mmCIF file with all atom_site columns, C-alpha atoms in Angstrom:
data_model
loop_
_atom_site.group_PDB
_atom_site.id
_atom_site.type_symbol
_atom_site.label_atom_id
_atom_site.label_alt_id
_atom_site.label_comp_id
_atom_site.label_asym_id
_atom_site.label_entity_id
_atom_site.label_seq_id
_atom_site.pdbx_PDB_ins_code
_atom_site.Cartn_x
_atom_site.Cartn_y
_atom_site.Cartn_z
_atom_site.occupancy
_atom_site.B_iso_or_equiv
_atom_site.pdbx_formal_charge
_atom_site.auth_seq_id
_atom_site.auth_comp_id
_atom_site.auth_asym_id
_atom_site.auth_atom_id
_atom_site.pdbx_PDB_model_num
ATOM 1   C CA . MET A 1 1   ? -0.009  0.198  -0.031  1.00 51.00 ? 16  MET A CA 1
ATOM 2   C CA . PHE A 1 2   ? 2.935   2.318  0.768   1.00 49.00 ? 17  PHE A CA 1
ATOM 3   C CA . GLY A 1 3   ? 5.158   1.225  -2.091  1.00 57.00 ? 18  GLY A CA 1
ATOM 4   C CA . GLU A 1 4   ? 1.869   2.350  -4.523  1.00 56.00 ? 19  GLU A CA 1
ATOM 5   C CA . HIS A 1 5   ? 1.352   5.478  -2.775  1.00 55.00 ? 20  HIS A CA 1
ATOM 6   C CA . VAL A 1 6   ? 4.608   6.421  -3.534  1.00 53.00 ? 21  VAL A CA 1
ATOM 7   C CA . HIS A 1 7   ? 5.154   5.096  -7.040  1.00 58.00 ? 22  HIS A CA 1
ATOM 8   C CA . SER A 1 8   ? 1.533   6.785  -7.418  1.00 70.00 ? 23  SER A CA 1
ATOM 9   C CA . THR A 1 9   ? 3.381   10.713 -5.898  1.00 86.00 ? 24  THR A CA 1
ATOM 10  C CA . ARG A 1 10  ? 6.400   9.903  -8.101  1.00 84.00 ? 25  ARG A CA 1
ATOM 11  C CA . ALA A 1 11  ? 4.405   9.430  -11.095 1.00 86.00 ? 26  ALA A CA 1
ATOM 12  C CA . GLU A 1 12  ? 2.511   12.097 -10.672 1.00 89.00 ? 27  GLU A CA 1
ATOM 13  C CA . GLN A 1 13  ? 5.575   14.658 -9.533  1.00 90.00 ? 28  GLN A CA 1
ATOM 14  C CA . LYS A 1 14  ? 7.029   13.540 -12.718 1.00 89.00 ? 29  LYS A CA 1
ATOM 15  C CA . ARG A 1 15  ? 3.552   14.624 -14.465 1.00 90.00 ? 30  ARG A CA 1
ATOM 16  C CA . ARG A 1 16  ? 4.097   18.112 -13.424 1.00 92.00 ? 31  ARG A CA 1
ATOM 17  C CA . THR A 1 17  ? 7.911   18.258 -13.951 1.00 93.00 ? 32  THR A CA 1
ATOM 18  C CA . ALA A 1 18  ? 7.245   17.532 -18.142 1.00 93.00 ? 33  ALA A CA 1
ATOM 19  C CA . ALA A 1 19  ? 4.182   19.845 -17.606 1.00 92.00 ? 34  ALA A CA 1
ATOM 20  C CA . ARG A 1 20  ? 5.974   23.047 -16.581 1.00 95.00 ? 35  ARG A CA 1
ATOM 21  C CA . ILE A 1 21  ? 9.672   22.269 -19.113 1.00 95.00 ? 36  ILE A CA 1
ATOM 22  C CA . VAL A 1 22  ? 6.578   21.932 -22.162 1.00 95.00 ? 37  VAL A CA 1
ATOM 23  C CA . ARG A 1 23  ? 4.830   25.367 -20.620 1.00 95.00 ? 38  ARG A CA 1
ATOM 24  C CA . ALA A 1 24  ? 8.656   27.065 -20.561 1.00 96.00 ? 39  ALA A CA 1
ATOM 25  C CA . ALA A 1 25  ? 9.554   25.442 -24.204 1.00 96.00 ? 40  ALA A CA 1
ATOM 26  C CA . ALA A 1 26  ? 6.530   27.490 -25.430 1.00 95.00 ? 41  ALA A CA 1
ATOM 27  C CA . ARG A 1 27  ? 7.440   30.397 -24.160 1.00 96.00 ? 42  ARG A CA 1
ATOM 28  C CA . LEU A 1 28  ? 10.979  30.374 -25.313 1.00 96.00 ? 43  LEU A CA 1
ATOM 29  C CA . PHE A 1 29  ? 9.948   28.931 -28.553 1.00 95.00 ? 44  PHE A CA 1
ATOM 30  C CA . HIS A 1 30  ? 7.328   32.229 -28.945 1.00 93.00 ? 45  HIS A CA 1
ATOM 31  C CA . GLU A 1 31  ? 9.579   34.209 -27.569 1.00 94.00 ? 46  GLU A CA 1
ATOM 32  C CA . ARG A 1 32  ? 12.968  33.634 -29.167 1.00 94.00 ? 47  ARG A CA 1
ATOM 33  C CA . GLY A 1 33  ? 12.247  31.541 -31.857 1.00 93.00 ? 48  GLY A CA 1
ATOM 34  C CA . PHE A 1 34  ? 13.013  27.264 -32.548 1.00 93.00 ? 49  PHE A CA 1
ATOM 35  C CA . GLN A 1 35  ? 16.533  27.923 -33.551 1.00 93.00 ? 50  GLN A CA 1
ATOM 36  C CA . SER A 1 36  ? 17.496  30.384 -30.853 1.00 95.00 ? 51  SER A CA 1
ATOM 37  C CA . THR A 1 37  ? 16.056  28.229 -28.022 1.00 96.00 ? 52  THR A CA 1
ATOM 38  C CA . THR A 1 38  ? 18.023  26.148 -25.786 1.00 96.00 ? 53  THR A CA 1
ATOM 39  C CA . VAL A 1 39  ? 17.334  23.076 -23.949 1.00 96.00 ? 54  VAL A CA 1
ATOM 40  C CA . ARG A 1 40  ? 19.707  24.489 -21.557 1.00 96.00 ? 55  ARG A CA 1
ATOM 41  C CA . GLN A 1 41  ? 17.338  27.805 -21.906 1.00 97.00 ? 56  GLN A CA 1
ATOM 42  C CA . ILE A 1 42  ? 14.605  25.583 -21.157 1.00 97.00 ? 57  ILE A CA 1
ATOM 43  C CA . ALA A 1 43  ? 16.073  24.031 -18.504 1.00 96.00 ? 58  ALA A CA 1
ATOM 44  C CA . SER A 1 44  ? 16.829  27.666 -16.867 1.00 96.00 ? 59  SER A CA 1
ATOM 45  C CA . GLU A 1 45  ? 12.975  28.726 -17.391 1.00 96.00 ? 60  GLU A CA 1
ATOM 46  C CA . ALA A 1 46  ? 11.661  25.437 -16.152 1.00 96.00 ? 61  ALA A CA 1
ATOM 47  C CA . GLU A 1 47  ? 13.972  25.799 -12.941 1.00 95.00 ? 62  GLU A CA 1
ATOM 48  C CA . VAL A 1 48  ? 15.003  22.041 -13.553 1.00 95.00 ? 63  VAL A CA 1
ATOM 49  C CA . SER A 1 49  ? 18.142  20.368 -14.685 1.00 94.00 ? 64  SER A CA 1
ATOM 50  C CA . VAL A 1 50  ? 19.249  20.095 -18.282 1.00 95.00 ? 65  VAL A CA 1
ATOM 51  C CA . GLY A 1 51  ? 19.060  15.952 -17.887 1.00 94.00 ? 66  GLY A CA 1
ATOM 52  C CA . ALA A 1 52  ? 14.902  16.528 -16.920 1.00 95.00 ? 67  ALA A CA 1
ATOM 53  C CA . VAL A 1 53  ? 14.377  18.540 -19.625 1.00 95.00 ? 68  VAL A CA 1
ATOM 54  C CA . MET A 1 54  ? 15.967  15.335 -21.982 1.00 94.00 ? 69  MET A CA 1
ATOM 55  C CA . ALA A 1 55  ? 14.580  13.032 -20.510 1.00 93.00 ? 70  ALA A CA 1
ATOM 56  C CA . VAL A 1 56  ? 10.837  14.763 -21.531 1.00 93.00 ? 71  VAL A CA 1
ATOM 57  C CA . GLY A 1 57  ? 12.311  15.070 -25.309 1.00 90.00 ? 72  GLY A CA 1
ATOM 58  C CA . ASP A 1 58  ? 14.620  16.758 -27.552 1.00 92.00 ? 73  ASP A CA 1
ATOM 59  C CA . LYS A 1 59  ? 14.180  20.020 -29.259 1.00 92.00 ? 74  LYS A CA 1
ATOM 60  C CA . GLU A 1 60  ? 12.049  18.740 -31.786 1.00 90.00 ? 75  GLU A CA 1
ATOM 61  C CA . SER A 1 61  ? 10.459  16.423 -28.797 1.00 90.00 ? 76  SER A CA 1
ATOM 62  C CA . LEU A 1 62  ? 9.482   19.611 -27.125 1.00 93.00 ? 77  LEU A CA 1
ATOM 63  C CA . LEU A 1 63  ? 8.094   21.604 -30.235 1.00 92.00 ? 78  LEU A CA 1
ATOM 64  C CA . SER A 1 64  ? 6.163   18.707 -30.875 1.00 89.00 ? 79  SER A CA 1
ATOM 65  C CA . LEU A 1 65  ? 4.418   17.820 -27.265 1.00 90.00 ? 80  LEU A CA 1
ATOM 66  C CA . VAL A 1 66  ? 3.993   22.170 -27.146 1.00 92.00 ? 81  VAL A CA 1
ATOM 67  C CA . TYR A 1 67  ? 1.881   21.581 -30.866 1.00 89.00 ? 82  TYR A CA 1
ATOM 68  C CA . ASP A 1 68  ? -0.197  18.531 -29.391 1.00 86.00 ? 83  ASP A CA 1
ATOM 69  C CA . GLN A 1 69  ? -1.390  20.220 -26.647 1.00 86.00 ? 84  GLN A CA 1
ATOM 70  C CA . ALA A 1 70  ? -2.336  23.605 -28.476 1.00 89.00 ? 85  ALA A CA 1
ATOM 71  C CA . ILE A 1 71  ? -4.193  21.119 -31.182 1.00 87.00 ? 86  ILE A CA 1
ATOM 72  C CA . ALA A 1 72  ? -5.541  19.043 -28.225 1.00 85.00 ? 87  ALA A CA 1
ATOM 73  C CA . ASP A 1 73  ? -7.125  22.309 -26.986 1.00 88.00 ? 88  ASP A CA 1
ATOM 74  C CA . ARG A 1 74  ? -8.334  23.696 -30.732 1.00 90.00 ? 89  ARG A CA 1
ATOM 75  C CA . ILE A 1 75  ? -10.391 20.251 -31.784 1.00 88.00 ? 90  ILE A CA 1
ATOM 76  C CA . PRO A 1 76  ? -13.389 21.909 -32.292 1.00 89.00 ? 91  PRO A CA 1
ATOM 77  C CA . ALA A 1 77  ? -16.640 19.745 -30.928 1.00 87.00 ? 92  ALA A CA 1
ATOM 78  C CA . PRO A 1 78  ? -18.205 17.111 -32.715 1.00 87.00 ? 93  PRO A CA 1
ATOM 79  C CA . PRO A 1 79  ? -21.788 18.010 -34.033 1.00 87.00 ? 94  PRO A CA 1
ATOM 80  C CA . GLU A 1 80  ? -24.621 17.510 -31.841 1.00 81.00 ? 95  GLU A CA 1
ATOM 81  C CA . PRO A 1 81  ? -27.080 14.401 -33.152 1.00 75.00 ? 96  PRO A CA 1
ATOM 82  C CA . VAL A 1 82  ? -30.200 16.201 -34.538 1.00 69.00 ? 97  VAL A CA 1
ATOM 83  C CA . GLU A 1 83  ? -33.804 14.733 -35.480 1.00 67.00 ? 98  GLU A CA 1
ATOM 84  C CA . ALA A 1 84  ? -33.781 13.492 -39.178 1.00 57.00 ? 99  ALA A CA 1
ATOM 85  C CA . GLY A 1 85  ? -33.992 16.791 -41.401 1.00 57.00 ? 100 GLY A CA 1
ATOM 86  C CA . ALA A 1 86  ? -33.200 19.131 -38.840 1.00 64.00 ? 101 ALA A CA 1
ATOM 87  C CA . ALA A 1 87  ? -29.330 19.531 -38.781 1.00 65.00 ? 102 ALA A CA 1
ATOM 88  C CA . PRO A 1 88  ? -27.424 22.168 -40.731 1.00 74.00 ? 103 PRO A CA 1
ATOM 89  C CA . PRO A 1 89  ? -25.519 21.665 -43.470 1.00 86.00 ? 104 PRO A CA 1
ATOM 90  C CA . ALA A 1 90  ? -22.638 19.286 -43.265 1.00 91.00 ? 105 ALA A CA 1
ATOM 91  C CA . VAL A 1 91  ? -20.193 21.158 -46.093 1.00 93.00 ? 106 VAL A CA 1
ATOM 92  C CA . ASP A 1 92  ? -20.638 24.289 -43.247 1.00 92.00 ? 107 ASP A CA 1
ATOM 93  C CA . TYR A 1 93  ? -19.159 22.006 -40.255 1.00 93.00 ? 108 TYR A CA 1
ATOM 94  C CA . LEU A 1 94  ? -16.141 20.439 -42.732 1.00 93.00 ? 109 LEU A CA 1
ATOM 95  C CA . THR A 1 95  ? -15.693 23.848 -44.155 1.00 93.00 ? 110 THR A CA 1
ATOM 96  C CA . HIS A 1 96  ? -14.654 25.049 -40.989 1.00 93.00 ? 111 HIS A CA 1
ATOM 97  C CA . TYR A 1 97  ? -13.623 22.260 -38.802 1.00 93.00 ? 112 TYR A CA 1
ATOM 98  C CA . PHE A 1 98  ? -9.648  23.199 -39.678 1.00 93.00 ? 113 PHE A CA 1
ATOM 99  C CA . ASP A 1 99  ? -10.138 27.122 -39.354 1.00 92.00 ? 114 ASP A CA 1
ATOM 100 C CA . PRO A 1 100 ? -8.734  26.949 -35.723 1.00 91.00 ? 115 PRO A CA 1
ATOM 101 C CA . PHE A 1 101 ? -5.710  24.800 -36.786 1.00 88.00 ? 116 PHE A CA 1
ATOM 102 C CA . LEU A 1 102 ? -5.277  26.640 -39.699 1.00 88.00 ? 117 LEU A CA 1
ATOM 103 C CA . ALA A 1 103 ? -5.129  29.662 -37.170 1.00 88.00 ? 118 ALA A CA 1
ATOM 104 C CA . LEU A 1 104 ? -2.767  28.052 -34.746 1.00 88.00 ? 119 LEU A CA 1
ATOM 105 C CA . PHE A 1 105 ? 0.015   27.375 -37.521 1.00 86.00 ? 120 PHE A CA 1
ATOM 106 C CA . ALA A 1 106 ? -0.457  31.489 -38.737 1.00 84.00 ? 121 ALA A CA 1
ATOM 107 C CA . GLU A 1 107 ? 0.226   32.882 -35.599 1.00 86.00 ? 122 GLU A CA 1
ATOM 108 C CA . ASN A 1 108 ? 3.975   31.883 -35.558 1.00 87.00 ? 123 ASN A CA 1
ATOM 109 C CA . ASP A 1 109 ? 5.000   31.180 -39.304 1.00 82.00 ? 124 ASP A CA 1
ATOM 110 C CA . ASP A 1 110 ? 8.676   30.348 -38.101 1.00 86.00 ? 125 ASP A CA 1
ATOM 111 C CA . LEU A 1 111 ? 7.373   27.719 -35.520 1.00 89.00 ? 126 LEU A CA 1
ATOM 112 C CA . ALA A 1 112 ? 4.743   26.549 -37.967 1.00 87.00 ? 127 ALA A CA 1
ATOM 113 C CA . ARG A 1 113 ? 7.170   25.081 -40.165 1.00 85.00 ? 128 ARG A CA 1
ATOM 114 C CA . ALA A 1 114 ? 9.936   23.782 -37.540 1.00 87.00 ? 129 ALA A CA 1
ATOM 115 C CA . TYR A 1 115 ? 6.963   21.733 -36.853 1.00 86.00 ? 130 TYR A CA 1
ATOM 116 C CA . PHE A 1 116 ? 5.793   20.812 -40.543 1.00 83.00 ? 131 PHE A CA 1
ATOM 117 C CA . ARG A 1 117 ? 9.411   19.674 -40.441 1.00 80.00 ? 132 ARG A CA 1
ATOM 118 C CA . THR A 1 118 ? 9.065   17.437 -37.551 1.00 80.00 ? 133 THR A CA 1
ATOM 119 C CA . LEU A 1 119 ? 5.703   16.104 -38.676 1.00 76.00 ? 134 LEU A CA 1
ATOM 120 C CA . ALA A 1 120 ? 7.318   15.212 -42.182 1.00 73.00 ? 135 ALA A CA 1
ATOM 121 C CA . ARG A 1 121 ? 10.589  12.960 -40.073 1.00 73.00 ? 136 ARG A CA 1
ATOM 122 C CA . GLY A 1 122 ? 7.996   10.734 -39.309 1.00 67.00 ? 137 GLY A CA 1
ATOM 123 C CA . ARG A 1 123 ? 8.572   10.995 -35.208 1.00 61.00 ? 138 ARG A CA 1
ATOM 124 C CA . PRO A 1 124 ? 7.466   8.455  -32.843 1.00 58.00 ? 139 PRO A CA 1
ATOM 125 C CA . GLU A 1 125 ? 6.351   11.483 -30.408 1.00 55.00 ? 140 GLU A CA 1
ATOM 126 C CA . ASN A 1 126 ? 3.792   12.257 -33.373 1.00 59.00 ? 141 ASN A CA 1
ATOM 127 C CA . ALA A 1 127 ? 1.539   10.064 -32.443 1.00 64.00 ? 142 ALA A CA 1
ATOM 128 C CA . ALA A 1 128 ? -0.811  12.119 -31.683 1.00 71.00 ? 143 ALA A CA 1
ATOM 129 C CA . LEU A 1 129 ? -1.530  13.547 -35.095 1.00 77.00 ? 144 LEU A CA 1
ATOM 130 C CA . GLY A 1 130 ? -2.983  10.207 -35.044 1.00 80.00 ? 145 GLY A CA 1
ATOM 131 C CA . THR A 1 131 ? -5.428  10.872 -32.086 1.00 82.00 ? 146 THR A CA 1
ATOM 132 C CA . LEU A 1 132 ? -6.074  13.855 -33.961 1.00 86.00 ? 147 LEU A CA 1
ATOM 133 C CA . ARG A 1 133 ? -7.095  11.827 -36.977 1.00 89.00 ? 148 ARG A CA 1
ATOM 134 C CA . THR A 1 134 ? -9.436  9.981  -34.996 1.00 91.00 ? 149 THR A CA 1
ATOM 135 C CA . LEU A 1 135 ? -11.205 12.464 -33.353 1.00 90.00 ? 150 LEU A CA 1
ATOM 136 C CA . SER A 1 136 ? -11.213 14.806 -36.923 1.00 93.00 ? 151 SER A CA 1
ATOM 137 C CA . GLU A 1 137 ? -13.142 11.715 -39.161 1.00 95.00 ? 152 GLU A CA 1
ATOM 138 C CA . GLY A 1 138 ? -15.384 10.702 -36.285 1.00 95.00 ? 153 GLY A CA 1
ATOM 139 C CA . ASN A 1 139 ? -16.330 14.381 -36.228 1.00 94.00 ? 154 ASN A CA 1
ATOM 140 C CA . LEU A 1 140 ? -16.855 14.724 -39.767 1.00 95.00 ? 155 LEU A CA 1
ATOM 141 C CA . THR A 1 141 ? -18.368 11.187 -39.792 1.00 96.00 ? 156 THR A CA 1
ATOM 142 C CA . ALA A 1 142 ? -20.603 12.227 -37.450 1.00 93.00 ? 157 ALA A CA 1
ATOM 143 C CA . ALA A 1 143 ? -21.780 15.724 -39.026 1.00 93.00 ? 158 ALA A CA 1
ATOM 144 C CA . MET A 1 144 ? -22.406 14.038 -42.410 1.00 93.00 ? 159 MET A CA 1
ATOM 145 C CA . VAL A 1 145 ? -24.187 10.834 -41.660 1.00 92.00 ? 160 VAL A CA 1
ATOM 146 C CA . ASN A 1 146 ? -26.761 13.743 -39.533 1.00 89.00 ? 161 ASN A CA 1
ATOM 147 C CA . ASP A 1 147 ? -26.966 15.349 -42.781 1.00 88.00 ? 162 ASP A CA 1
ATOM 148 C CA . GLY A 1 148 ? -28.518 11.871 -44.460 1.00 87.00 ? 163 GLY A CA 1
ATOM 149 C CA . MET A 1 149 ? -25.495 10.909 -45.890 1.00 92.00 ? 164 MET A CA 1
ATOM 150 C CA . ASP A 1 150 ? -24.336 6.659  -45.413 1.00 93.00 ? 165 ASP A CA 1
ATOM 151 C CA . GLU A 1 151 ? -21.916 6.153  -43.066 1.00 95.00 ? 166 GLU A CA 1
ATOM 152 C CA . ALA A 1 152 ? -19.097 4.296  -45.365 1.00 96.00 ? 167 ALA A CA 1
ATOM 153 C CA . ARG A 1 153 ? -19.705 7.308  -47.864 1.00 96.00 ? 168 ARG A CA 1
ATOM 154 C CA . ALA A 1 154 ? -19.416 10.479 -44.965 1.00 96.00 ? 169 ALA A CA 1
ATOM 155 C CA . ARG A 1 155 ? -16.186 7.922  -42.979 1.00 97.00 ? 170 ARG A CA 1
ATOM 156 C CA . LEU A 1 156 ? -14.612 7.807  -46.445 1.00 96.00 ? 171 LEU A CA 1
ATOM 157 C CA . GLY A 1 157 ? -15.081 11.382 -46.675 1.00 96.00 ? 172 GLY A CA 1
ATOM 158 C CA . ALA A 1 158 ? -13.818 12.189 -43.665 1.00 96.00 ? 173 ALA A CA 1
ATOM 159 C CA . GLN A 1 159 ? -10.543 10.673 -44.816 1.00 96.00 ? 174 GLN A CA 1
ATOM 160 C CA . VAL A 1 160 ? -10.486 12.618 -47.931 1.00 96.00 ? 175 VAL A CA 1
ATOM 161 C CA . MET A 1 161 ? -11.226 15.593 -45.613 1.00 96.00 ? 176 MET A CA 1
ATOM 162 C CA . PHE A 1 162 ? -8.230  14.802 -43.087 1.00 95.00 ? 177 PHE A CA 1
ATOM 163 C CA . ALA A 1 163 ? -5.688  13.891 -46.455 1.00 95.00 ? 178 ALA A CA 1
ATOM 164 C CA . GLY A 1 164 ? -6.829  17.014 -47.948 1.00 95.00 ? 179 GLY A CA 1
ATOM 165 C CA . TYR A 1 165 ? -6.284  19.065 -44.777 1.00 93.00 ? 180 TYR A CA 1
ATOM 166 C CA . LEU A 1 166 ? -2.644  17.181 -44.274 1.00 88.00 ? 181 LEU A CA 1
ATOM 167 C CA . GLY A 1 167 ? -1.714  18.315 -47.727 1.00 90.00 ? 182 GLY A CA 1
ATOM 168 C CA . GLU A 1 168 ? -2.886  22.125 -47.384 1.00 89.00 ? 183 GLU A CA 1
ATOM 169 C CA . LEU A 1 169 ? -0.619  22.366 -43.973 1.00 84.00 ? 184 LEU A CA 1
ATOM 170 C CA . MET A 1 170 ? 2.351   21.112 -45.947 1.00 83.00 ? 185 MET A CA 1
ATOM 171 C CA . LEU A 1 171 ? 1.890   23.502 -48.765 1.00 86.00 ? 186 LEU A CA 1
ATOM 172 C CA . LEU A 1 172 ? 1.651   26.664 -45.874 1.00 83.00 ? 187 LEU A CA 1
ATOM 173 C CA . ALA A 1 173 ? 5.016   25.016 -44.516 1.00 79.00 ? 188 ALA A CA 1
ATOM 174 C CA . ALA A 1 174 ? 6.493   25.580 -48.116 1.00 80.00 ? 189 ALA A CA 1
ATOM 175 C CA . GLY A 1 175 ? 5.475   28.776 -48.335 1.00 81.00 ? 190 GLY A CA 1
ATOM 176 C CA . THR A 1 176 ? 3.433   28.024 -51.682 1.00 86.00 ? 191 THR A CA 1
ATOM 177 C CA . THR A 1 177 ? 0.208   29.228 -50.394 1.00 85.00 ? 192 THR A CA 1
ATOM 178 C CA . GLU A 1 178 ? -1.110  31.524 -47.756 1.00 85.00 ? 193 GLU A CA 1
ATOM 179 C CA . PRO A 1 179 ? -4.197  30.646 -45.045 1.00 84.00 ? 194 PRO A CA 1
ATOM 180 C CA . ARG A 1 180 ? -6.913  32.316 -46.986 1.00 87.00 ? 195 ARG A CA 1
ATOM 181 C CA . GLN A 1 181 ? -6.206  30.338 -49.820 1.00 92.00 ? 196 GLN A CA 1
ATOM 182 C CA . THR A 1 182 ? -5.653  26.682 -47.555 1.00 92.00 ? 197 THR A CA 1
ATOM 183 C CA . ALA A 1 183 ? -9.288  27.961 -46.327 1.00 91.00 ? 198 ALA A CA 1
ATOM 184 C CA . ALA A 1 184 ? -10.740 28.419 -49.825 1.00 93.00 ? 199 ALA A CA 1
ATOM 185 C CA . ARG A 1 185 ? -9.351  25.168 -50.798 1.00 95.00 ? 200 ARG A CA 1
ATOM 186 C CA . LEU A 1 186 ? -10.499 23.378 -47.819 1.00 95.00 ? 201 LEU A CA 1
ATOM 187 C CA . GLY A 1 187 ? -14.127 24.767 -48.857 1.00 95.00 ? 202 GLY A CA 1
ATOM 188 C CA . THR A 1 188 ? -13.815 23.242 -52.219 1.00 96.00 ? 203 THR A CA 1
ATOM 189 C CA . ILE A 1 189 ? -12.950 20.053 -51.147 1.00 96.00 ? 204 ILE A CA 1
ATOM 190 C CA . ALA A 1 190 ? -15.615 20.165 -48.132 1.00 95.00 ? 205 ALA A CA 1
ATOM 191 C CA . ALA A 1 191 ? -18.413 20.883 -51.093 1.00 95.00 ? 206 ALA A CA 1
ATOM 192 C CA . PHE A 1 192 ? -16.965 18.179 -52.986 1.00 95.00 ? 207 PHE A CA 1
ATOM 193 C CA . VAL A 1 193 ? -17.051 15.573 -50.511 1.00 95.00 ? 208 VAL A CA 1
ATOM 194 C CA . THR A 1 194 ? -20.618 16.577 -49.550 1.00 93.00 ? 209 THR A CA 1
ATOM 195 C CA . ALA A 1 195 ? -21.754 16.198 -53.005 1.00 90.00 ? 210 ALA A CA 1
ATOM 196 C CA . GLN A 1 196 ? -21.280 12.618 -53.374 1.00 56.00 ? 211 GLN A CA 1
ATOM 197 C CA . GLU A 1 197 ? -24.199 11.539 -51.296 1.00 47.00 ? 212 GLU A CA 1
ATOM 198 C CA . GLY A 1 198 ? -26.431 11.656 -54.029 1.00 49.00 ? 213 GLY A CA 1
ATOM 199 C CA . ASN A 1 199 ? -23.992 9.289  -56.572 1.00 44.00 ? 214 ASN A CA 1
#
């Protein structure tokens, strides 16, 4: 019993320390930029050792954790179940579903590009992307089903929307497009996906 309490207390302390490190990294990345921030500075800001920071992750891992949390905080609520024929058009929900994420990435181009580079490397820490995919595809599917679409077709449409979103993020990261164009193209994808219902 005593051993379980000690283990629980240590695990909670470790979680709090990791959260403090991620908050410190977020502050420094935003103030100084990703490239100009060092692990030593993060340790100093969090009032922990460099080893404690490295136990949480290197700079790229910390940036992933910062963005993963910010993205998780912005995931739109799932659509409410509604009576048949009373659902708002799914195209509206799909068109604006990714707006909070696009706004996040527009807040700081340099950090967003560094995060995209981390995503492109496919590091194990990017498991949060799989969680985002699962939640998003579930929410998008529900919106289309509420609007009267067959579930199998809605699920496929949700996969297309998420793949389109990732593709648009990569274009943003490369600097070959800008957020308004990205939002417009996601709207076009949403219109295409929801128009497939009668075909």
